[in-house]
Amino acid sequence: MLVKLIRKVNWDKELRSRLQTIGIMHSGLMMVVVYMDNPHGYVCRIRRGDIMEVPDNEEKLSALLVILAAILNAKIIVRETMKIVQQKKNSEDIFKQAGRVKRLRSSEEIPARLTTPKACS
C-alpha cells in the first residue's frame, strides 16, 4: 500500500518521506497499531505501538482512553497522508503533461489456442 501511495506522488523525494500507512492488528480484546513509512527513500521502516487491551471491567476504564487516543492519532496520520497524495500538481507538471494522450489499455484478449480455418473447396 505504501508503494502505491509513493507512485501516486510520482516518487517525489520530499512527499514520499512524509507518507505513512497505518495498520491495526487486533485479536479479541487486544490491539496494536503499526506504522510504515519511508523516511530516507531507501528502506521502508515499520514501527509498532504498544499492545493495548480493551478493559473488561470498570476499574480499568482509563485504558479505554488510551485506545481512543491511539485511534484518533491514527486518523490524523491518515488525513495528513490523504492531503499529501491529493495535492494538486504544480504548474510545471501540468505544463509537461499538456497535450499528451494517455494510451488506453485494450480489453481484448488473445485466446490461448486459435483454430485453423477450413479450406474452401
mmCIF file of C-alpha atoms in Angstrom:
data_model
loop_
_atom_site.group_PDB
_atom_site.id
_atom_site.type_symbol
_atom_site.label_atom_id
_atom_site.label_comp_id
_atom_site.label_asym_id
_atom_site.label_seq_id
_atom_site.Cartn_x
_atom_site.Cartn_y
_atom_site.Cartn_z
ATOM 1 C CA MET A 1 0.000 0.000 0.000
ATOM 2 C CA LEU A 2 2.848 2.399 0.795
ATOM 3 C CA VAL A 3 4.445 1.808 -2.614
ATOM 4 C CA LYS A 4 1.108 2.569 -4.311
ATOM 5 C CA LEU A 5 0.925 5.860 -2.409
ATOM 6 C CA ILE A 6 4.508 6.676 -3.390
ATOM 7 C CA ARG A 7 3.611 6.043 -7.047
ATOM 8 C CA LYS A 8 0.666 8.448 -6.670
ATOM 9 C CA VAL A 9 3.111 11.235 -5.746
ATOM 10 C CA ASN A 10 5.400 10.256 -8.671
ATOM 11 C CA TRP A 11 8.270 9.169 -6.408
ATOM 12 C CA ASP A 12 8.774 12.789 -5.265
ATOM 13 C CA LYS A 13 11.519 12.636 -2.635
ATOM 14 C CA GLU A 14 10.059 15.228 -0.281
ATOM 15 C CA LEU A 15 6.489 13.950 -0.493
ATOM 16 C CA ARG A 16 7.320 10.261 -0.123
ATOM 17 C CA SER A 17 9.279 10.930 3.061
ATOM 18 C CA ARG A 18 6.086 12.386 4.598
ATOM 19 C CA LEU A 19 3.794 9.473 3.625
ATOM 20 C CA GLN A 20 2.746 6.869 6.193
ATOM 21 C CA THR A 21 0.420 3.913 6.254
ATOM 22 C CA ILE A 22 -1.320 2.645 9.346
ATOM 23 C CA GLY A 23 -2.258 -0.891 10.274
ATOM 24 C CA ILE A 24 -4.306 -2.035 13.227
ATOM 25 C CA MET A 25 -3.844 -5.623 14.349
ATOM 26 C CA HIS A 26 -6.438 -6.895 16.764
ATOM 27 C CA SER A 27 -7.317 -10.150 18.383
ATOM 28 C CA GLY A 28 -10.038 -10.466 20.959
ATOM 29 C CA LEU A 29 -9.692 -7.500 23.293
ATOM 30 C CA MET A 30 -6.055 -6.759 22.334
ATOM 31 C CA MET A 31 -4.827 -4.388 19.640
ATOM 32 C CA VAL A 32 -1.580 -2.953 18.285
ATOM 33 C CA VAL A 33 -1.135 -0.035 15.891
ATOM 34 C CA VAL A 34 1.594 -0.488 13.251
ATOM 35 C CA TYR A 35 3.107 2.393 11.250
ATOM 36 C CA MET A 36 5.015 2.085 7.964
ATOM 37 C CA ASP A 37 6.932 4.898 6.285
ATOM 38 C CA ASN A 38 9.910 5.572 4.028
ATOM 39 C CA PRO A 39 11.788 8.431 5.719
ATOM 40 C CA HIS A 40 15.014 8.421 3.684
ATOM 41 C CA GLY A 41 13.911 6.747 0.463
ATOM 42 C CA TYR A 42 15.961 3.568 0.814
ATOM 43 C CA VAL A 43 14.266 1.157 3.174
ATOM 44 C CA CYS A 44 10.697 1.107 4.479
ATOM 45 C CA ARG A 45 10.501 1.422 8.242
ATOM 46 C CA ILE A 46 7.901 -0.429 10.295
ATOM 47 C CA ARG A 47 7.193 0.799 13.804
ATOM 48 C CA ARG A 48 4.952 -0.970 16.242
ATOM 49 C CA GLY A 49 2.973 0.673 19.035
ATOM 50 C CA ASP A 50 2.343 -0.724 22.468
ATOM 51 C CA ILE A 51 -0.095 -3.567 22.982
ATOM 52 C CA MET A 52 -3.386 -2.140 24.215
ATOM 53 C CA GLU A 53 -6.183 -4.086 25.837
ATOM 54 C CA VAL A 54 -9.847 -3.128 25.965
ATOM 55 C CA PRO A 55 -10.839 -3.230 29.633
ATOM 56 C CA ASP A 56 -13.267 -5.890 30.737
ATOM 57 C CA ASN A 57 -14.292 -4.120 33.963
ATOM 58 C CA GLU A 58 -14.963 -0.538 35.049
ATOM 59 C CA GLU A 59 -11.864 -0.286 37.256
ATOM 60 C CA LYS A 60 -9.612 -0.285 34.165
ATOM 61 C CA LEU A 61 -11.806 2.089 32.154
ATOM 62 C CA SER A 62 -8.960 4.631 31.833
ATOM 63 C CA ALA A 63 -7.204 2.167 29.474
ATOM 64 C CA LEU A 64 -10.041 2.792 27.028
ATOM 65 C CA LEU A 65 -8.983 6.456 26.785
ATOM 66 C CA VAL A 66 -5.515 5.370 25.655
ATOM 67 C CA ILE A 67 -7.061 3.242 22.900
ATOM 68 C CA LEU A 68 -9.318 6.089 21.760
ATOM 69 C CA ALA A 69 -6.323 8.459 21.690
ATOM 70 C CA ALA A 70 -4.349 5.958 19.583
ATOM 71 C CA ILE A 71 -7.248 5.689 17.112
ATOM 72 C CA LEU A 72 -7.515 9.491 16.877
ATOM 73 C CA ASN A 73 -3.759 9.752 16.248
ATOM 74 C CA ALA A 74 -4.052 7.126 13.508
ATOM 75 C CA LYS A 75 -6.916 9.103 11.957
ATOM 76 C CA ILE A 76 -4.780 12.265 11.938
ATOM 77 C CA ILE A 77 -1.951 10.412 10.176
ATOM 78 C CA VAL A 78 -4.377 9.028 7.563
ATOM 79 C CA ARG A 79 -5.769 12.522 6.920
ATOM 80 C CA GLU A 80 -2.275 14.014 6.552
ATOM 81 C CA THR A 81 -1.344 11.259 4.102
ATOM 82 C CA MET A 82 -4.536 11.893 2.118
ATOM 83 C CA LYS A 83 -3.689 15.607 1.891
ATOM 84 C CA ILE A 84 -0.199 14.818 0.606
ATOM 85 C CA VAL A 85 -1.465 12.396 -2.054
ATOM 86 C CA GLN A 86 -4.320 14.645 -3.167
ATOM 87 C CA GLN A 87 -2.182 17.790 -3.540
ATOM 88 C CA LYS A 88 -2.661 19.442 -6.880
ATOM 89 C CA LYS A 89 0.207 19.185 -9.323
ATOM 90 C CA ASN A 90 2.323 22.274 -9.628
ATOM 91 C CA SER A 91 2.213 24.306 -12.832
ATOM 92 C CA GLU A 92 5.446 22.778 -14.198
ATOM 93 C CA ASP A 93 3.984 19.254 -14.073
ATOM 94 C CA ILE A 94 0.751 20.458 -15.666
ATOM 95 C CA PHE A 95 2.758 22.126 -18.448
ATOM 96 C CA LYS A 96 4.774 18.940 -19.102
ATOM 97 C CA GLN A 97 1.610 16.814 -19.314
ATOM 98 C CA ALA A 98 -0.281 19.247 -21.573
ATOM 99 C CA GLY A 99 -1.268 17.726 -24.915
ATOM 100 C CA ARG A 100 -0.196 14.194 -24.045
ATOM 101 C CA VAL A 101 -2.676 11.472 -24.802
ATOM 102 C CA LYS A 102 -2.880 8.648 -22.332
ATOM 103 C CA ARG A 103 -2.822 5.283 -24.088
ATOM 104 C CA LEU A 104 -5.817 3.158 -23.247
ATOM 105 C CA ARG A 105 -5.251 -0.485 -22.495
ATOM 106 C CA SER A 106 -7.034 -2.912 -24.748
ATOM 107 C CA SER A 107 -9.510 -5.135 -23.005
ATOM 108 C CA GLU A 108 -9.476 -7.759 -25.750
ATOM 109 C CA GLU A 109 -7.689 -10.995 -25.033
ATOM 110 C CA ILE A 110 -5.993 -13.305 -27.484
ATOM 111 C CA PRO A 111 -7.167 -16.871 -26.893
ATOM 112 C CA ALA A 112 -4.546 -19.397 -25.869
ATOM 113 C CA ARG A 113 -5.306 -21.597 -28.896
ATOM 114 C CA LEU A 114 -6.508 -20.477 -32.297
ATOM 115 C CA THR A 115 -8.382 -22.811 -34.628
ATOM 116 C CA THR A 116 -7.217 -23.261 -38.202
ATOM 117 C CA PRO A 117 -9.817 -22.152 -40.754
ATOM 118 C CA LYS A 118 -11.169 -24.844 -43.064
ATOM 119 C CA ALA A 119 -10.000 -24.675 -46.650
ATOM 120 C CA CYS A 120 -12.575 -23.591 -49.208
ATOM 121 C CA SER A 121 -13.209 -26.150 -51.945
#
